[in-house]
Coordinates of C-alpha atoms in Angstrom, one line a residue:
Chain A
M1 CA 23.2 -97.8 19.4
S2 CA 24.2 -94.1 19.7
N3 CA 27.4 -92.5 20.9
Y4 CA 27.4 -89.3 23.0
A5 CA 30.2 -86.9 23.9
I6 CA 30.0 -84.7 26.9
Q7 CA 32.2 -81.8 28.1
L8 CA 32.6 -81.1 31.8
K9 CA 34.3 -79.0 34.4
Y10 CA 35.2 -80.2 37.8
D11 CA 36.9 -79.1 41.0
G12 CA 39.0 -82.3 41.7
T13 CA 39.7 -81.5 45.4
A14 CA 37.1 -83.9 46.8
Y15 CA 37.8 -86.8 44.4
H16 CA 40.2 -89.6 43.9
G17 CA 40.9 -88.6 40.3
F18 CA 38.9 -89.4 37.2
Q19 CA 39.2 -93.1 37.0
R20 CA 36.7 -95.4 38.7
Q21 CA 38.0 -97.1 41.8
L22 CA 36.6 -99.5 44.4
N23 CA 35.8 -97.7 47.7
A24 CA 36.8 -94.2 46.5
V25 CA 34.7 -91.4 45.0
T26 CA 35.9 -90.6 41.4
I27 CA 34.5 -88.4 38.6
Q28 CA 34.0 -91.5 36.4
G29 CA 32.1 -93.2 39.1
L30 CA 29.8 -90.2 39.6
L31 CA 29.3 -89.8 35.8
E32 CA 28.5 -93.5 35.3
A33 CA 25.9 -93.4 38.2
A34 CA 24.2 -90.3 36.8
I35 CA 24.2 -91.5 33.1
S36 CA 23.0 -94.9 34.1
T37 CA 20.1 -93.3 35.8
L38 CA 19.2 -91.5 32.5
T39 CA 19.7 -94.6 30.3
G40 CA 18.1 -97.1 32.7
A41 CA 21.1 -99.4 32.2
D42 CA 24.6 -99.8 33.5
T43 CA 26.5 -97.4 31.1
A44 CA 30.3 -97.2 30.9
V45 CA 31.8 -93.8 30.5
I46 CA 35.1 -93.3 28.6
G47 CA 37.1 -90.3 29.8
C48 CA 39.8 -88.5 27.8
G49 CA 42.4 -89.2 30.4
R50 CA 43.1 -90.1 34.0
T51 CA 43.5 -87.0 36.0
D52 CA 45.1 -87.6 39.4
S53 CA 43.5 -87.0 42.8
G54 CA 43.2 -83.3 43.4
V55 CA 43.7 -82.3 39.7
H56 CA 40.9 -80.1 38.1
A57 CA 39.3 -79.8 34.7
L58 CA 37.9 -76.8 32.9
D59 CA 37.2 -78.7 29.6
Y60 CA 37.2 -82.5 30.0
T61 CA 35.7 -84.7 27.3
A62 CA 34.1 -88.1 27.9
N63 CA 31.8 -90.3 25.8
F64 CA 29.3 -93.1 26.3
R65 CA 27.3 -95.4 24.1
S66 CA 23.6 -96.1 24.7
D67 CA 20.4 -96.9 22.9
T68 CA 18.1 -96.1 25.8
L69 CA 19.0 -92.5 26.7
S70 CA 15.8 -90.9 27.9
V71 CA 16.7 -87.2 27.1
P72 CA 17.8 -85.5 23.9
P73 CA 21.5 -84.6 23.8
D74 CA 20.9 -80.8 24.2
R75 CA 19.0 -81.5 27.4
L76 CA 21.7 -83.8 28.7
P77 CA 23.7 -81.1 30.6
L78 CA 20.8 -79.9 32.7
A79 CA 19.6 -83.5 33.3
L80 CA 23.0 -84.7 34.4
N81 CA 23.8 -81.6 36.5
A82 CA 20.6 -82.3 38.5
L83 CA 22.1 -85.7 39.4
L84 CA 25.7 -84.6 39.9
P85 CA 27.3 -82.8 42.9
A86 CA 27.9 -79.0 42.6
D87 CA 31.6 -79.4 42.0
V88 CA 31.1 -81.4 38.8
V89 CA 29.3 -79.6 36.0
V90 CA 28.5 -80.8 32.4
F91 CA 28.3 -77.8 30.1
A92 CA 27.9 -79.4 26.6
A93 CA 26.7 -82.7 25.1
R94 CA 26.2 -83.9 21.5
E95 CA 25.8 -87.1 19.5
V96 CA 29.0 -88.2 17.8
P97 CA 29.9 -90.9 15.3
L98 CA 29.9 -94.4 16.7
D99 CA 33.7 -94.7 16.3
F100 CA 34.4 -91.6 18.4
H101 CA 36.4 -92.5 21.5
A102 CA 37.4 -89.9 24.1
V103 CA 40.9 -91.4 24.4
F104 CA 41.8 -92.8 21.0
S105 CA 40.2 -90.0 18.9
C106 CA 42.0 -87.3 20.9
V107 CA 44.7 -85.6 18.9
S108 CA 45.9 -83.1 21.5
K109 CA 45.4 -82.0 25.0
E110 CA 46.1 -78.8 26.9
Y111 CA 46.9 -78.5 30.6
T112 CA 47.3 -75.3 32.5
Y113 CA 49.2 -75.1 35.7
K114 CA 48.6 -72.2 38.1
I115 CA 51.3 -71.0 40.5
L116 CA 50.4 -68.3 43.1
N117 CA 53.7 -66.4 43.4
T118 CA 52.8 -63.9 46.2
Q119 CA 54.1 -63.5 49.8
H120 CA 50.7 -64.5 51.3
A121 CA 48.4 -67.3 50.2
D122 CA 44.9 -66.6 48.9
P123 CA 42.0 -68.0 50.9
F124 CA 40.0 -68.3 47.7
L125 CA 42.7 -70.4 46.0
V126 CA 43.1 -73.1 48.6
N127 CA 43.5 -76.4 46.7
R128 CA 43.5 -74.6 43.4
V129 CA 47.1 -73.3 43.0
W130 CA 50.6 -74.1 44.0
H131 CA 51.6 -71.3 46.4
I132 CA 55.2 -70.4 46.1
P133 CA 56.1 -67.3 48.1
R134 CA 59.8 -67.1 47.0
T135 CA 61.0 -65.0 44.1
L136 CA 60.8 -66.9 40.8
N137 CA 62.8 -66.0 37.6
I138 CA 60.0 -66.1 35.1
G139 CA 62.3 -65.5 32.2
A140 CA 64.3 -68.6 33.1
M141 CA 61.0 -70.6 33.5
R142 CA 59.9 -69.4 30.0
D143 CA 63.2 -70.5 28.5
A144 CA 63.0 -73.9 30.3
A145 CA 59.4 -74.4 28.9
A146 CA 60.6 -73.6 25.4
E147 CA 63.2 -76.4 25.7
F148 CA 60.3 -78.9 26.1
T149 CA 58.6 -77.9 22.9
G150 CA 59.0 -80.2 19.9
T151 CA 59.2 -84.0 19.6
H152 CA 61.3 -85.6 22.4
D153 CA 61.7 -88.8 24.4
F154 CA 60.1 -87.7 27.7
A155 CA 61.2 -90.7 29.7
A156 CA 62.9 -88.4 32.2
L157 CA 59.7 -86.4 32.8
R158 CA 57.2 -89.1 33.7
C159 CA 56.5 -91.4 36.6
V160 CA 56.4 -95.1 35.9
G161 CA 52.9 -96.4 36.4
T162 CA 51.3 -97.1 33.1
D163 CA 52.5 -99.3 30.2
V164 CA 53.1 -97.2 27.1
K165 CA 54.6 -98.3 23.8
T166 CA 56.8 -95.2 23.5
T167 CA 57.8 -92.3 25.7
V168 CA 58.2 -90.0 22.7
R169 CA 55.6 -87.2 22.6
T170 CA 55.3 -83.9 20.7
V171 CA 54.8 -80.7 22.8
Y172 CA 53.1 -78.2 20.5
T173 CA 53.2 -75.1 22.7
F174 CA 54.4 -74.2 26.2
D175 CA 53.6 -70.7 27.3
I176 CA 54.2 -69.0 30.6
S177 CA 52.3 -65.8 31.5
E178 CA 52.1 -63.8 34.7
N179 CA 49.1 -61.7 35.9
N180 CA 48.6 -60.3 39.4
G181 CA 50.9 -62.8 41.0
I182 CA 49.4 -65.8 39.2
I183 CA 51.8 -67.6 36.9
E184 CA 50.0 -69.7 34.3
C185 CA 51.9 -72.4 32.5
K186 CA 49.9 -73.6 29.5
V187 CA 51.2 -76.7 27.7
S188 CA 49.7 -78.6 24.7
A189 CA 50.9 -81.9 23.4
D190 CA 49.7 -84.9 21.4
G191 CA 49.7 -86.8 24.6
F192 CA 51.0 -86.8 28.2
L193 CA 52.8 -89.6 29.9
Y194 CA 52.0 -90.4 33.6
K195 CA 52.6 -87.2 35.7
M196 CA 54.4 -85.6 32.8
A197 CA 52.6 -82.3 33.1
R198 CA 53.5 -82.0 36.8
S199 CA 57.1 -83.1 36.1
F200 CA 57.3 -80.3 33.5
I201 CA 56.2 -77.8 36.2
G202 CA 58.6 -79.1 38.8
T203 CA 61.5 -78.9 36.4
I204 CA 60.5 -75.4 35.3
Y205 CA 60.2 -74.4 39.0
Y206 CA 63.8 -75.6 39.4
A207 CA 64.8 -73.2 36.6
G208 CA 62.8 -70.5 38.3
I209 CA 64.8 -70.8 41.5
G210 CA 68.1 -71.3 39.7
K211 CA 68.6 -74.9 40.7
I212 CA 69.0 -75.8 37.0
S213 CA 69.5 -73.6 34.0
P214 CA 67.3 -73.9 30.9
G215 CA 70.3 -75.1 29.0
D216 CA 70.3 -78.2 31.2
I217 CA 67.0 -79.5 29.9
A218 CA 68.4 -81.0 26.7
S219 CA 70.8 -83.3 28.7
I220 CA 68.0 -84.1 31.2
L221 CA 65.8 -85.3 28.3
Q222 CA 68.7 -87.2 26.8
S223 CA 69.5 -88.9 30.1
R224 CA 66.0 -90.4 30.3
K225 CA 66.5 -90.4 34.1
R226 CA 63.6 -89.1 36.2
S227 CA 66.0 -88.3 39.0
L228 CA 67.7 -85.5 37.0
A229 CA 64.5 -83.6 36.3
G230 CA 62.7 -81.5 38.9
P231 CA 60.1 -82.7 41.4
T232 CA 56.5 -83.6 40.5
A233 CA 54.6 -80.4 41.2
P234 CA 51.6 -80.8 43.6
P235 CA 48.3 -81.8 41.9
Q236 CA 46.1 -78.9 43.0
G237 CA 47.6 -76.4 40.6
L238 CA 46.9 -78.5 37.5
Y239 CA 43.8 -78.1 35.2
L240 CA 43.0 -80.0 32.1
T241 CA 41.9 -77.0 29.9
G242 CA 41.3 -78.5 26.5
T243 CA 41.1 -81.5 24.2
S244 CA 41.1 -81.6 20.4
Y245 CA 39.5 -84.2 18.3
Q246 CA 39.9 -85.0 14.6
I247 CA 36.9 -87.1 13.8
A248 CA 34.2 -85.3 15.7
D249 CA 34.0 -81.6 16.5
V250 CA 33.2 -81.7 20.2
S251 CA 35.4 -79.1 21.6
Chain B
M1 CA 49.7 -50.0 75.3
S2 CA 49.9 -50.1 71.5
N3 CA 47.1 -50.4 69.0
Y4 CA 47.4 -52.5 65.9
A5 CA 45.3 -52.7 62.7
I6 CA 45.3 -55.8 60.5
Q7 CA 43.7 -56.4 57.1
L8 CA 42.6 -59.8 56.1
K9 CA 40.8 -61.8 53.4
Y10 CA 38.6 -64.8 54.2
D11 CA 36.4 -67.4 52.6
G12 CA 33.4 -67.3 54.9
T13 CA 31.9 -70.6 53.8
A14 CA 33.1 -72.6 56.8
Y15 CA 32.3 -70.0 59.4
H16 CA 29.4 -68.6 61.4
G17 CA 30.2 -65.1 60.4
F18 CA 32.7 -62.7 61.9
Q19 CA 31.4 -62.2 65.4
R20 CA 32.5 -64.4 68.3
Q21 CA 29.8 -67.0 69.4
L22 CA 29.7 -69.7 71.9
N23 CA 29.9 -73.2 70.3
A24 CA 30.5 -71.9 66.7
V25 CA 33.6 -71.2 64.8
T26 CA 33.9 -67.6 63.8
I27 CA 36.5 -65.4 62.2
Q28 CA 36.7 -63.2 65.4
G29 CA 37.2 -66.4 67.5
L30 CA 40.0 -67.6 65.3
L31 CA 41.7 -64.2 65.2
E32 CA 41.5 -63.8 69.0
A33 CA 43.0 -67.2 69.6
A34 CA 45.9 -66.6 67.1
I35 CA 46.6 -63.0 68.4
S36 CA 46.4 -64.1 72.1
T37 CA 49.1 -66.7 71.3
L38 CA 51.4 -63.9 70.0
T39 CA 50.6 -61.6 72.9
G40 CA 50.6 -64.2 75.6
A41 CA 47.4 -62.8 77.0
D42 CA 43.7 -62.8 76.2
T43 CA 43.4 -60.2 73.6
A44 CA 40.1 -58.9 72.2
V45 CA 39.8 -58.1 68.5
I46 CA 37.5 -55.4 67.2
G47 CA 36.2 -56.1 63.6
C48 CA 35.0 -53.5 61.2
G49 CA 31.6 -55.2 60.9
R50 CA 29.7 -58.3 61.5
T51 CA 29.6 -60.3 58.3
D52 CA 27.0 -63.0 58.3
S53 CA 27.6 -66.7 58.0
G54 CA 28.8 -67.6 54.5
V55 CA 29.8 -64.0 53.6
H56 CA 33.3 -63.4 52.4
A57 CA 35.9 -60.6 52.7
L58 CA 38.6 -59.4 50.4
D59 CA 39.7 -56.5 52.6
Y60 CA 38.5 -56.6 56.1
T61 CA 40.0 -54.4 58.8
A62 CA 40.2 -55.3 62.5
N63 CA 42.3 -53.8 65.4
F64 CA 43.5 -55.0 68.8
R65 CA 45.4 -53.4 71.7
S66 CA 48.3 -55.0 73.4
D67 CA 51.5 -54.1 75.2
T68 CA 53.0 -57.6 75.0
L69 CA 52.9 -58.4 71.2
S70 CA 56.0 -60.6 70.6
V71 CA 56.5 -59.8 66.9
P72 CA 57.0 -56.4 65.1
P73 CA 53.9 -55.4 63.1
D74 CA 55.5 -56.0 59.7
R75 CA 56.0 -59.7 60.7
L76 CA 52.5 -60.0 62.1
P77 CA 50.9 -61.3 58.9
L78 CA 53.3 -64.2 58.5
A79 CA 53.1 -65.0 62.2
L80 CA 49.3 -64.9 62.3
N81 CA 49.0 -66.9 59.0
A82 CA 51.0 -69.7 60.5
L83 CA 48.4 -69.9 63.3
L84 CA 45.2 -69.4 61.1
P85 CA 43.5 -71.9 58.8
A86 CA 44.2 -71.6 55.1
D87 CA 40.8 -69.9 54.4
V88 CA 41.7 -66.8 56.6
V89 CA 44.7 -64.8 55.5
V90 CA 46.1 -61.6 57.1
F91 CA 47.9 -59.6 54.4
A92 CA 48.8 -56.4 56.2
A93 CA 49.3 -55.0 59.7
R94 CA 50.6 -51.8 61.2
E95 CA 50.6 -49.8 64.4
V96 CA 47.8 -47.2 64.5
P97 CA 47.0 -44.4 67.0
L98 CA 45.5 -45.6 70.3
D99 CA 42.1 -44.1 69.4
F100 CA 41.8 -46.0 66.2
H101 CA 38.7 -48.2 66.3
A102 CA 37.8 -50.6 63.5
V103 CA 34.1 -49.7 63.7
F104 CA 33.9 -46.1 65.0
S105 CA 36.8 -44.8 62.9
C106 CA 35.4 -46.3 59.7
V107 CA 34.0 -43.6 57.4
S108 CA 32.9 -45.9 54.5
K109 CA 32.7 -49.5 53.5
E110 CA 32.4 -51.2 50.1
Y111 CA 30.6 -54.5 49.4
T112 CA 30.7 -56.4 46.2
Y113 CA 28.0 -58.9 45.3
K114 CA 28.7 -61.5 42.6
I115 CA 25.9 -63.1 40.6
L116 CA 26.8 -65.9 38.1
N117 CA 24.3 -65.4 35.3
T118 CA 25.0 -68.4 33.1
Q119 CA 22.9 -71.4 32.2
H120 CA 25.1 -73.8 34.1
A121 CA 26.8 -73.4 37.5
D122 CA 30.5 -73.2 37.8
P123 CA 32.2 -75.9 40.0
F124 CA 34.9 -73.4 41.0
L125 CA 32.3 -70.8 42.3
V126 CA 30.3 -73.1 44.6
N127 CA 29.6 -71.0 47.8
R128 CA 31.1 -67.9 46.1
V129 CA 28.3 -66.5 43.9
W130 CA 24.5 -66.5 43.6
H131 CA 23.8 -68.6 40.5
I132 CA 20.9 -67.2 38.5
P133 CA 20.4 -69.1 35.2
R134 CA 17.5 -66.9 34.0
T135 CA 17.9 -63.8 31.8
L136 CA 18.5 -60.6 33.7
N137 CA 17.9 -57.1 32.5
I138 CA 21.2 -55.5 33.5
G139 CA 20.1 -52.1 32.4
A140 CA 17.1 -52.2 34.7
M141 CA 19.4 -53.5 37.5
R142 CA 21.7 -50.6 36.9
D143 CA 18.8 -48.1 37.0
A144 CA 17.5 -49.6 40.2
A145 CA 21.0 -49.4 41.8
A146 CA 21.2 -45.7 40.9
E147 CA 18.0 -45.1 42.8
F148 CA 19.7 -46.2 46.0
T149 CA 22.5 -43.7 45.7
G150 CA 22.4 -40.6 47.9
T151 CA 21.1 -40.1 51.5
H152 CA 17.9 -42.1 52.3
D153 CA 16.1 -43.7 55.1
F154 CA 16.8 -47.4 54.3
A155 CA 14.3 -48.9 56.9
A156 CA 12.7 -50.8 54.0
L157 CA 16.1 -52.4 53.1
R158 CA 17.2 -53.9 56.4
C159 CA 16.3 -56.7 58.6
V160 CA 15.5 -56.0 62.2
G161 CA 18.1 -57.4 64.5
T162 CA 20.4 -54.7 65.8
D163 CA 19.5 -51.5 67.6
V164 CA 20.5 -48.5 65.6
K165 CA 19.8 -44.8 66.3
T166 CA 18.8 -44.0 62.7
T167 CA 18.1 -45.9 59.6
V168 CA 19.4 -43.1 57.4
R169 CA 22.5 -43.9 55.5
T170 CA 24.4 -42.4 52.5
V171 CA 25.2 -44.6 49.5
Y172 CA 28.1 -43.1 47.7
T173 CA 28.3 -45.4 44.7
F174 CA 26.4 -48.4 43.4
D175 CA 27.9 -49.8 40.1
I176 CA 26.8 -52.9 38.2
S177 CA 29.2 -54.4 35.7
E178 CA 29.1 -57.6 33.7
N179 CA 32.0 -59.7 32.5
N180 CA 31.9 -63.3 31.2
G181 CA 28.6 -64.1 32.8
I182 CA 29.6 -62.6 36.2
I183 CA 27.6 -59.6 37.3
E184 CA 29.4 -57.6 39.9
C185 CA 27.4 -55.2 42.1
K186 CA 29.7 -52.8 43.9
V187 CA 28.2 -50.6 46.6
S188 CA 29.9 -48.1 48.9
A189 CA 28.2 -46.3 51.8
D190 CA 28.9 -44.6 55.1
G191 CA 27.4 -47.6 56.8
F192 CA 25.2 -50.6 56.2
L193 CA 22.2 -51.6 58.2
Y194 CA 21.7 -55.3 59.1
K195 CA 21.4 -57.3 55.8
M196 CA 21.1 -54.0 53.9
A197 CA 23.6 -55.0 51.2
R198 CA 21.8 -58.3 50.5
S199 CA 18.4 -56.6 50.5
F200 CA 19.8 -54.1 47.9
I201 CA 20.7 -57.1 45.8
G202 CA 17.4 -58.9 46.2
T203 CA 15.6 -55.7 45.2
I204 CA 17.9 -55.1 42.2
Y205 CA 17.3 -58.7 41.2
Y206 CA 13.5 -58.0 41.2
A207 CA 14.2 -55.1 38.8
G208 CA 16.3 -57.5 36.7
I209 CA 13.5 -60.0 36.3
G210 CA 10.8 -57.3 35.8
K211 CA 9.0 -57.9 39.1
I212 CA 9.5 -54.2 40.0
S213 CA 10.6 -51.3 37.9
P214 CA 13.5 -49.0 38.9
G215 CA 10.9 -46.2 39.3
D216 CA 9.3 -48.2 42.2
I217 CA 12.3 -47.8 44.4
A218 CA 11.6 -44.3 45.6
S219 CA 8.2 -45.4 46.9
I220 CA 9.7 -48.6 48.5
L221 CA 12.1 -46.4 50.4
Q222 CA 9.4 -44.0 51.4
S223 CA 7.2 -46.8 52.7
R224 CA 9.9 -48.0 55.1
K225 CA 8.3 -51.5 54.7
R226 CA 10.7 -54.4 54.3
S227 CA 7.9 -56.4 52.7
L228 CA 7.8 -54.1 49.6
A229 CA 11.5 -54.5 48.8
G230 CA 12.9 -57.6 47.2
P231 CA 14.2 -60.7 49.0
T232 CA 17.4 -60.9 51.0
A233 CA 20.0 -62.3 48.5
P234 CA 21.9 -65.4 49.6
P235 CA 25.0 -64.8 51.7
Q236 CA 27.6 -66.6 49.5
G237 CA 27.7 -63.9 46.8
L238 CA 28.6 -61.2 49.2
Y239 CA 32.2 -59.9 49.7
L240 CA 33.3 -57.0 52.0
T241 CA 35.8 -55.5 49.5
G242 CA 37.0 -52.3 51.3
T243 CA 37.0 -50.0 54.3
S244 CA 38.0 -46.4 54.5
Y245 CA 39.4 -44.7 57.7
Q246 CA 39.9 -41.1 58.4
I247 CA 42.3 -41.1 61.3
A248 CA 44.6 -43.8 60.3
D249 CA 45.6 -44.8 56.8
V250 CA 45.2 -48.5 57.0
S251 CA 43.6 -49.4 53.7

């Protein structure tokens, strides 16, 4: 038995998220169909996380185990891309140790959220940004983001939906940059609770429009109440932009 | 009667080009429907050129005449965008002299063609670039582009389809740049014959793969034979990126 890791990009607009579902087209479903064609056997794919419907990825890691793969790993991207739709592209593949697991071996993930802060929308960014025409205070957004860095109980910044042992996570970096009307919010952490990234953005947005002040974030975290934080930002601005692994260098 | 110029961007993927057609959705058709709603009367829109099906625009100029427009020109973009689909966005509007005409007053146009020259396609550039995985000689492409600058008879670089008095045009600039695997070919001219921009790109592509040498271009032009030039590049890489006007400063 061998274990393979692949890295992919996808435009999530057309899909019901990563995770396989009955009666819905998902990235996992597409990957499993394509990979099973190349292995000649039903092959399960393990993804590094469950991105929601409409969320994108620029660097998503998945793995699968097989002893019947019909192409060498370096030819796997081209072989899979020939079987996948144009909005899902595998750009790297390699054999990894048998104990590599896309979820459990992952030591950190990075998400980037894109806000288009211009008066008019951009026809080329439909389904790819959150368009906010009103003025945003980027300094306040940056100060709010900084309040999330470090190790905290993030119960107030997640939606209930998955069982987790603890709601404590460590946010390593949270940077806000602006270029040509596009505000990029880049956050890396050892893990993300359900809808945590989008709850971060909704709360930072509240700071940007003056509805909360960055100084309020500590008490929002302490409250552990979802209702005190900002809204869940829409999915189309969110991109999984990186994963880090300790036991196998795949990214 | 007043005359209004508008500037717009559009993703041409979903449309049968700019020009109004029976039984096909076009940019002109959408604009005329939206503008007629705001004028309360059937209002014709004059576009600066007929972009083909699948071709995009980042800065397209159109004009229309009306004496019943219900919103001031500075409010026109927001009012029109509320009536247009998300992949067509008006970003500027102003009143212009009555004799301003989007075609006849235009003194030069600029097109940009985007080639994605990477091994794997990009899911976020589907329908927005020409993906060419093979190695291209960018120096040869640049030399070929330079051969097109100046005043020439471009009969060999157009498709027959519209009546024109002359096939002589002046190409002012033709620049090729490369950044992160995206080759941008930017060409400005006093006018473009039918499919001339895409014929330029197909011919430059032939130089890039060594099928012709830049030195062949002079004799291709001289031959006036379309069959000697390269193929017509696919529409989805082409963007109208600018128009210049003498009698009214609209761009």
